[in-house]
Short mmCIF file of N, CA and C and ligand atoms in Angstrom, two decimals:
data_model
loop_
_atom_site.label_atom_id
_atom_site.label_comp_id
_atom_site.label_asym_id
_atom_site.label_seq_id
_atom_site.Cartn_x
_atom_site.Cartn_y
_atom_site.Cartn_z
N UNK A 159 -90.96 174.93 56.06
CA UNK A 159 -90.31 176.23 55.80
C UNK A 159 -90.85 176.86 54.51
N UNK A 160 -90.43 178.22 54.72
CA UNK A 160 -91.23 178.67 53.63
C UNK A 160 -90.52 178.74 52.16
N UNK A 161 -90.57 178.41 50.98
CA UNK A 161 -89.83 177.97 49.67
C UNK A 161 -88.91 179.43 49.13
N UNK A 162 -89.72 180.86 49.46
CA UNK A 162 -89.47 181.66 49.01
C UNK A 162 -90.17 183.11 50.17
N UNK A 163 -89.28 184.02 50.05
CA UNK A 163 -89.65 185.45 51.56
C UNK A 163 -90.77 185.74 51.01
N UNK A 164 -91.46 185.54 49.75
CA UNK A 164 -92.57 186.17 49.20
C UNK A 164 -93.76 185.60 50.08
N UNK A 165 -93.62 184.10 49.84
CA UNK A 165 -94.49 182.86 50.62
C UNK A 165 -94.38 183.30 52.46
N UNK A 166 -93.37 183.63 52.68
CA UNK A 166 -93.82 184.37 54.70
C UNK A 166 -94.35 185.51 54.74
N UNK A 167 -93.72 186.63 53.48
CA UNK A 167 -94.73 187.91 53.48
C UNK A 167 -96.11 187.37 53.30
N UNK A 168 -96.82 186.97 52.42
CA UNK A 168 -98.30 186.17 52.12
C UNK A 168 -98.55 185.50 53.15
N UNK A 169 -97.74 184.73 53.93
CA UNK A 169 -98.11 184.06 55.35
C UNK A 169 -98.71 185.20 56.57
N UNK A 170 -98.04 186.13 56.79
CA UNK A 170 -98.24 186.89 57.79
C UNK A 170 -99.26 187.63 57.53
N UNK A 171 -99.28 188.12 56.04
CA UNK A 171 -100.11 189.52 56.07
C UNK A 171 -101.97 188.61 56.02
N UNK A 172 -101.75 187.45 55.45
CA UNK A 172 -102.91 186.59 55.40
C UNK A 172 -103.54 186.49 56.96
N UNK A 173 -102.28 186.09 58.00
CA UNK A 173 -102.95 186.07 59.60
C UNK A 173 -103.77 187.61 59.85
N UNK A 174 -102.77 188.56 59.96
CA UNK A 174 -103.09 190.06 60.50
C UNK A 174 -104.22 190.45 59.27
N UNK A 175 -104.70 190.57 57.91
CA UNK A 175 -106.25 190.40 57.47
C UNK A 175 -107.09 189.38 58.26
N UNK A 176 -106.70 188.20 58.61
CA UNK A 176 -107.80 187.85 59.09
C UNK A 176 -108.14 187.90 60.25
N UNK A 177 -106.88 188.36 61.19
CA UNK A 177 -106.70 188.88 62.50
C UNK A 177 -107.78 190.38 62.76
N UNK A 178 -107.64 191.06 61.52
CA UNK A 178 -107.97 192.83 61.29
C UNK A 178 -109.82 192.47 61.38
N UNK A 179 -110.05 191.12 60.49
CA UNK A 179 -111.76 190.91 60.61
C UNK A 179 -112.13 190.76 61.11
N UNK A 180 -111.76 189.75 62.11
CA UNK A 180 -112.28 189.29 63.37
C UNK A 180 -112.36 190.42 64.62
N UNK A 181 -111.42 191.20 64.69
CA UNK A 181 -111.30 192.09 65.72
C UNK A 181 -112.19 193.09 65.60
N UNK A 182 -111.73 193.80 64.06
CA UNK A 182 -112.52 195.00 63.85
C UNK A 182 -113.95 194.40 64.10
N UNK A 183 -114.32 193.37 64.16
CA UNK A 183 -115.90 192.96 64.49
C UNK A 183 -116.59 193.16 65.55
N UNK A 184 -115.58 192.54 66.59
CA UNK A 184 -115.41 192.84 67.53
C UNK A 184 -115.36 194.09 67.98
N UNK A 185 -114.94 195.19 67.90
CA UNK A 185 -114.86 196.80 68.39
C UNK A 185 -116.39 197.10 67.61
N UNK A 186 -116.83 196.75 66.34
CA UNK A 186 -117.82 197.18 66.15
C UNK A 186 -119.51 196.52 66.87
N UNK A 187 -119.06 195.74 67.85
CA UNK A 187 -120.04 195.18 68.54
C UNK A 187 -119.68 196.22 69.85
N UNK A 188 -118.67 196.61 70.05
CA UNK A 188 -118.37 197.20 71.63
C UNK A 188 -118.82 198.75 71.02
N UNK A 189 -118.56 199.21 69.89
CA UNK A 189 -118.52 200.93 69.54
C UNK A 189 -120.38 200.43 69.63
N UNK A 190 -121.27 199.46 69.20
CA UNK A 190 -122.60 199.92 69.44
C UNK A 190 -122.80 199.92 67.83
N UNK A 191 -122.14 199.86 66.86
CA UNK A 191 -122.31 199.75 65.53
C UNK A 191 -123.01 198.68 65.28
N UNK A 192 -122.75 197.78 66.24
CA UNK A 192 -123.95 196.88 65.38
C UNK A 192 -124.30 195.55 66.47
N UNK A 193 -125.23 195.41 66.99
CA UNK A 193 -125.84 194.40 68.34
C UNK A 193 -124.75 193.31 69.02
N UNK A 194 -124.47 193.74 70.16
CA UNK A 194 -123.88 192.89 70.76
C UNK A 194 -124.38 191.23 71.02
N UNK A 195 -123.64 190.26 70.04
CA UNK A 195 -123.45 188.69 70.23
C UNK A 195 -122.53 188.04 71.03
N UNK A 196 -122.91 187.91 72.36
CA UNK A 196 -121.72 187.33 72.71
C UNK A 196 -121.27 186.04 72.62
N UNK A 197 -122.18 185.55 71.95
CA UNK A 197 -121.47 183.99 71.35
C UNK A 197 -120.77 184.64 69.93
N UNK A 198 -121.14 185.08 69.07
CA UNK A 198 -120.36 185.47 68.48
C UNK A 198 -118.71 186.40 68.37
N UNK A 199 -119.24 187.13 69.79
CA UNK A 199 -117.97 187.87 69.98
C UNK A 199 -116.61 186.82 70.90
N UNK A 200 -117.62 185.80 71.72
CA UNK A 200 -116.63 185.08 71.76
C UNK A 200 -115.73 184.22 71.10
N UNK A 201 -117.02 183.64 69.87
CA UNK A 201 -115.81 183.01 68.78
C UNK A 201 -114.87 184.33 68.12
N UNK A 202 -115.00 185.16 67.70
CA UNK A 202 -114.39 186.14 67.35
C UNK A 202 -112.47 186.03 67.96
N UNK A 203 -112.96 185.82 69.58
CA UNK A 203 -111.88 186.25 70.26
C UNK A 203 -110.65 185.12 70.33
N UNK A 204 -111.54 183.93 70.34
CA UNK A 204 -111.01 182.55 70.36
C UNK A 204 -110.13 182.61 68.83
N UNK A 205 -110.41 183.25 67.66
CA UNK A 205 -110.10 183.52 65.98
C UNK A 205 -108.78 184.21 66.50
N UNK A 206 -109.20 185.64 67.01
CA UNK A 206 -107.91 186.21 67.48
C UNK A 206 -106.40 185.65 68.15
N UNK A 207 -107.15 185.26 69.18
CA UNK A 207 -106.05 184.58 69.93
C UNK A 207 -105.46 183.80 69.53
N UNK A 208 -106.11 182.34 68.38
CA UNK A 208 -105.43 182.00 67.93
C UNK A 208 -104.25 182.46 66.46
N UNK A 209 -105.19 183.56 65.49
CA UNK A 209 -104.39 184.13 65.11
C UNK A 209 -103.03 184.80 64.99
N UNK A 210 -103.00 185.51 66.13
CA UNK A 210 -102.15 186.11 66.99
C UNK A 210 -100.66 185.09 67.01
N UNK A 211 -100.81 183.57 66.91
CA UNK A 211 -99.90 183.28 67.14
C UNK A 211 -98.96 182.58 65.98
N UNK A 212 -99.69 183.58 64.72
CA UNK A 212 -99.24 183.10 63.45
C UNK A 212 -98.18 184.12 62.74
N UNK A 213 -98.86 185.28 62.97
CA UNK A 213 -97.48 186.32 62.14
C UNK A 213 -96.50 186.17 62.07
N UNK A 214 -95.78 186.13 63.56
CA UNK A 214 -94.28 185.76 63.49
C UNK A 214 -93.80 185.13 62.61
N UNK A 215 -94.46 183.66 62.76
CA UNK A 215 -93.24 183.01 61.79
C UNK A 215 -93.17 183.51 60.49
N UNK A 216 -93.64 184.36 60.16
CA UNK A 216 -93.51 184.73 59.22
C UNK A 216 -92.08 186.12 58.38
N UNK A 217 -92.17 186.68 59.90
CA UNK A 217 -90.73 187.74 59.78
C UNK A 217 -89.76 186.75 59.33
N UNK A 218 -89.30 185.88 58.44
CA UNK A 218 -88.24 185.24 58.94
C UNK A 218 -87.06 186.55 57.85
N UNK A 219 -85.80 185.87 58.38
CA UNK A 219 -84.42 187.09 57.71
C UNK A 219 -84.60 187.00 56.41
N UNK A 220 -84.41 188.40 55.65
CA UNK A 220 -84.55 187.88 54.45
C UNK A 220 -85.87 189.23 53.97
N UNK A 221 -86.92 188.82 54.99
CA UNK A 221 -88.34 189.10 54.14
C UNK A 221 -88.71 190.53 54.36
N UNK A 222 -87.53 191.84 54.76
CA UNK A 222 -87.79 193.20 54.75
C UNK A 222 -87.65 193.44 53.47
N UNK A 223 -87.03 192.98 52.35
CA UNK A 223 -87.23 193.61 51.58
C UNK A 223 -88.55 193.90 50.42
N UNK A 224 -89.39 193.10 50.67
CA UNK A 224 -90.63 193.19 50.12
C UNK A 224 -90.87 194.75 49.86
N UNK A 225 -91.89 195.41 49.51
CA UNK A 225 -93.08 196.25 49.43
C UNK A 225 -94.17 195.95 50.64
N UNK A 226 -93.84 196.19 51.24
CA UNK A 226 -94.59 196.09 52.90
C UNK A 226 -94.09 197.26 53.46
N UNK A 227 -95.43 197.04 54.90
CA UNK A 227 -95.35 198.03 55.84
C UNK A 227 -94.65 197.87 56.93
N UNK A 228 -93.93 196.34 56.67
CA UNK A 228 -92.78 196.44 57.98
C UNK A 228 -91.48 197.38 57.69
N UNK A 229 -91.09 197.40 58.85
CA UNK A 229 -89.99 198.09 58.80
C UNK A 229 -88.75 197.85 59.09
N UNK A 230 -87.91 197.98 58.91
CA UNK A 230 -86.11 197.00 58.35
C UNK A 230 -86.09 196.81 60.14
N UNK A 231 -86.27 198.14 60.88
CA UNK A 231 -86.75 197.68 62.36
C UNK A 231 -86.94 196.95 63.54
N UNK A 232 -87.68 196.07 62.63
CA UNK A 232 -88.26 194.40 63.09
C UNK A 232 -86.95 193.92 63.24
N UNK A 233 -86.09 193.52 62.09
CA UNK A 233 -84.93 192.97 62.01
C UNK A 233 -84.11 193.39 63.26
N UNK A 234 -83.84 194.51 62.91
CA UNK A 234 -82.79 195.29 63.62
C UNK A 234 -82.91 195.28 65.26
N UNK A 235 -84.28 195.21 66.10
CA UNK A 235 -84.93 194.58 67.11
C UNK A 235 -85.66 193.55 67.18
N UNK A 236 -84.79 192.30 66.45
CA UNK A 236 -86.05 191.38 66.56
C UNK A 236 -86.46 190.98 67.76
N UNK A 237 -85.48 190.81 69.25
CA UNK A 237 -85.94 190.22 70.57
C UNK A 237 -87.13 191.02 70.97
N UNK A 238 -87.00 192.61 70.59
CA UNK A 238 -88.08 193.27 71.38
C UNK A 238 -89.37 192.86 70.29
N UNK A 239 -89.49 192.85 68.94
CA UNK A 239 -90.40 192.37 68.38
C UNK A 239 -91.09 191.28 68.55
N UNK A 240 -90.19 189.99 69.08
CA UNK A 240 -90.60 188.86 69.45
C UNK A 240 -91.72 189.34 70.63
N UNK A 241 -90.87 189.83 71.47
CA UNK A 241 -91.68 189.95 73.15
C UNK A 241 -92.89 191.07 73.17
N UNK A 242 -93.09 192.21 72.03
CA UNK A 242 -94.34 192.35 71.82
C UNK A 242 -95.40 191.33 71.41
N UNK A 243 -94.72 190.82 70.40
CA UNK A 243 -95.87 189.73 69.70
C UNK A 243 -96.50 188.74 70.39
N UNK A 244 -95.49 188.32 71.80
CA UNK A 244 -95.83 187.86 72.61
C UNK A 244 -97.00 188.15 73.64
N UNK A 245 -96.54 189.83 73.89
CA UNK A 245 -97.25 189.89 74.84
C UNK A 245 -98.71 190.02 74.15
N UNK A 246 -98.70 190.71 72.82
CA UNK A 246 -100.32 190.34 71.86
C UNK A 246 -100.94 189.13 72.42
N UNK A 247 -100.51 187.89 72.02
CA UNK A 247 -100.48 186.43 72.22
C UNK A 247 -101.24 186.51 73.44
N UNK A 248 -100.62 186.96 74.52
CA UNK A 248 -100.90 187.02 76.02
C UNK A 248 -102.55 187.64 76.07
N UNK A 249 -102.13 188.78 75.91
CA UNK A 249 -103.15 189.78 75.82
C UNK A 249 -104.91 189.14 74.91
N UNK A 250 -104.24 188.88 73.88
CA UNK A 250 -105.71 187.64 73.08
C UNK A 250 -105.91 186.48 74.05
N UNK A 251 -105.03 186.08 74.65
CA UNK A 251 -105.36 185.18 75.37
C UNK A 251 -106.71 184.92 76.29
N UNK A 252 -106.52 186.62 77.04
CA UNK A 252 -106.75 187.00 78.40
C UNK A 252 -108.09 187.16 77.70
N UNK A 253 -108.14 188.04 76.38
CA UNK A 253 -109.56 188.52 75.77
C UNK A 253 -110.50 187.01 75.64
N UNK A 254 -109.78 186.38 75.15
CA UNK A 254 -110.85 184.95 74.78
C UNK A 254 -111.22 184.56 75.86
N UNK A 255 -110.71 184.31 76.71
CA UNK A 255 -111.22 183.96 78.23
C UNK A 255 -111.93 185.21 78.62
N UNK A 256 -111.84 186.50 78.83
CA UNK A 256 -113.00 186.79 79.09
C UNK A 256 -113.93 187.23 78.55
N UNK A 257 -113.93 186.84 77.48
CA UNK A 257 -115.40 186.82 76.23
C UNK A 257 -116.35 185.74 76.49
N UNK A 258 -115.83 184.83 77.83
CA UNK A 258 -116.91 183.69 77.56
C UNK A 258 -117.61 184.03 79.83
N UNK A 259 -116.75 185.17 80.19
CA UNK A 259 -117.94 186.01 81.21
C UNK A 259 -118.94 187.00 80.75
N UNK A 260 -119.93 187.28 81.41
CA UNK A 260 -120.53 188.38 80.87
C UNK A 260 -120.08 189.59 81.91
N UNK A 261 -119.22 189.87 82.40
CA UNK A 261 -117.96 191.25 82.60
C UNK A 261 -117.73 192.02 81.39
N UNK A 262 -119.24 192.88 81.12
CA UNK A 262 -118.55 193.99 79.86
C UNK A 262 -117.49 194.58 80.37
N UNK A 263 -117.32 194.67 81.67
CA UNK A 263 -116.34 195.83 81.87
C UNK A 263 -115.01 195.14 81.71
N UNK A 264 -114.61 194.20 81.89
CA UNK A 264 -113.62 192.97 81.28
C UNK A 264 -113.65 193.10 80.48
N UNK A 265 -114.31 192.27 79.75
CA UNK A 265 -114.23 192.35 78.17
C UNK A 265 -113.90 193.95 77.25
N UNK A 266 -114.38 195.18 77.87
CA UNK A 266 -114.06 196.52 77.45
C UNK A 266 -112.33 196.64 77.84
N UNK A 267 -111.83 196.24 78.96
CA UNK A 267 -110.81 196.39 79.24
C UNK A 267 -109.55 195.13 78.49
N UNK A 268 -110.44 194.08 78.25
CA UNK A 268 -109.46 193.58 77.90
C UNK A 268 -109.40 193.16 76.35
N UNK A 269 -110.37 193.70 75.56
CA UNK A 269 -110.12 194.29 74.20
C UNK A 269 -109.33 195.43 73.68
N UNK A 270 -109.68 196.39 75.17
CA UNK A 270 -108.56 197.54 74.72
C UNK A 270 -106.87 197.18 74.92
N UNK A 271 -106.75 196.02 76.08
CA UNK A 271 -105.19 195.79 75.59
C UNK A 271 -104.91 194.99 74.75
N UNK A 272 -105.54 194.33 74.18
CA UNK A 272 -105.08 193.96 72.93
C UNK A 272 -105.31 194.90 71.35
N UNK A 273 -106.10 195.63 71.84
CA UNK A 273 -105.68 196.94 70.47
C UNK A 273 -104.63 197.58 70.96
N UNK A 274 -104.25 197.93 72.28
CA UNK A 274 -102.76 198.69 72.57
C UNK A 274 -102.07 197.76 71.97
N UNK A 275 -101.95 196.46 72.20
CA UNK A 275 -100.45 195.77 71.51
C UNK A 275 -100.71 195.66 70.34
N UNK A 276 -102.11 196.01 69.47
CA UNK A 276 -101.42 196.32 68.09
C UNK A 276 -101.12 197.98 67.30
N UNK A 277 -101.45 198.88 68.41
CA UNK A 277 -100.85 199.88 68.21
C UNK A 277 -99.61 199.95 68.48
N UNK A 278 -99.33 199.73 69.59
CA UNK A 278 -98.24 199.99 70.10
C UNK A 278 -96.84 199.23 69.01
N UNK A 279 -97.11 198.31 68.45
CA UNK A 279 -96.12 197.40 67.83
C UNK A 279 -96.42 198.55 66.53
N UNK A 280 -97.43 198.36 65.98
CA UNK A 280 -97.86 199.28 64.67
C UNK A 280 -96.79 201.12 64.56
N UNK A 281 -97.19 201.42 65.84
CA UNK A 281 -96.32 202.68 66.18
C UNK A 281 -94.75 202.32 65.84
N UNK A 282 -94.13 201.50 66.18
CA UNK A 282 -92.83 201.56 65.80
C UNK A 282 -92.14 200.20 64.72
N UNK A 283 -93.06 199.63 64.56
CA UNK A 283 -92.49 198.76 63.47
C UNK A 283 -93.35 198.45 62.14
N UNK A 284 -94.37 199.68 61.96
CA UNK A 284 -95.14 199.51 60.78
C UNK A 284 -95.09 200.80 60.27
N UNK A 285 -95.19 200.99 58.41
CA UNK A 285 -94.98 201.94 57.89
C UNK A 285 -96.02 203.05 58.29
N UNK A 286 -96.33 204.24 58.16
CA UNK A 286 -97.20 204.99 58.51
C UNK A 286 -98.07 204.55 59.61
C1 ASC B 537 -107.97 196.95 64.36
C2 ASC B 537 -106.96 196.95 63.38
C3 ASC B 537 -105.81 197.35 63.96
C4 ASC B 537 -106.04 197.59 65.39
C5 ASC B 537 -105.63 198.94 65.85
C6 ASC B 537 -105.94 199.11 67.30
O1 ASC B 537 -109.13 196.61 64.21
O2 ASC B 537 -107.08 196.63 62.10
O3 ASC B 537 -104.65 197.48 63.39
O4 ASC B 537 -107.45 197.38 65.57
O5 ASC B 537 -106.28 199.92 65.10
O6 ASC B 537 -105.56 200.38 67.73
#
């Protein structure tokens, strides 16, 4: 457990930076910014997915009051927060598995739902 809410804020925001590198790498191999690796983009995805299943524990009660971009929100819906984060989870899942076909059109489709589930969560439970 974590000693202090400061130590789960630093827990989470540490996953979603290193969640944000790996991905954004990823889109910049699909936008054409910079040569498609698909051994690389598959470890990328395998980073994600497992990432993905770290934030949570980190909301624990307690840790809205920080200087963060969550929002009291989270709390106030945590079941539906849970079952987004989940379906992220899901969604990285689906991406790592098909990062290791060569189905760009897969892999295009199933990078874009996993940027919807971090918009979509971002849209209502992150500041700006
Ligand atoms: C990223 C990143 C996000 C998501 C989001 C997808 O690379 O840092 O928060 O993708 O922009 O819409």
């Amino acid at each position: 457990n974590f000693k202090e809410t400061d130590d789960a804020i630093d827990y989470r925001q540490s996953a979603f930076s290193l969640m944000a590198y790996n991905f954004g790498d990823m889109g910049a191999m699909l936008k054409g910014k910079k040569p498609f690796d698909a051994e690389i983009f598959a470890m990328r995805a395998q980073n994600v997915a497992a990432l993905s299943k770290l934030p949570l524990e980190g909301f624990i009660a307690g840790s809205d009051k920080g200087e963060t971009g969550a929002l009291a929100k989270i709390w106030a819906d945590k079941a539906d927060f849970d079952t987004q984060m989940k379906t992220l989870q899901d969604n990285a899942a689906a991406l790592a598995i098909a990062s290791t076909s060569d189905d760009k059109k897969l892999i295009k489709q199933s990078f874009m739902s996993v940027a919807k589930s971090c918009k979509g969560c971002h849209d209502v439970y992150k500041k700006d």
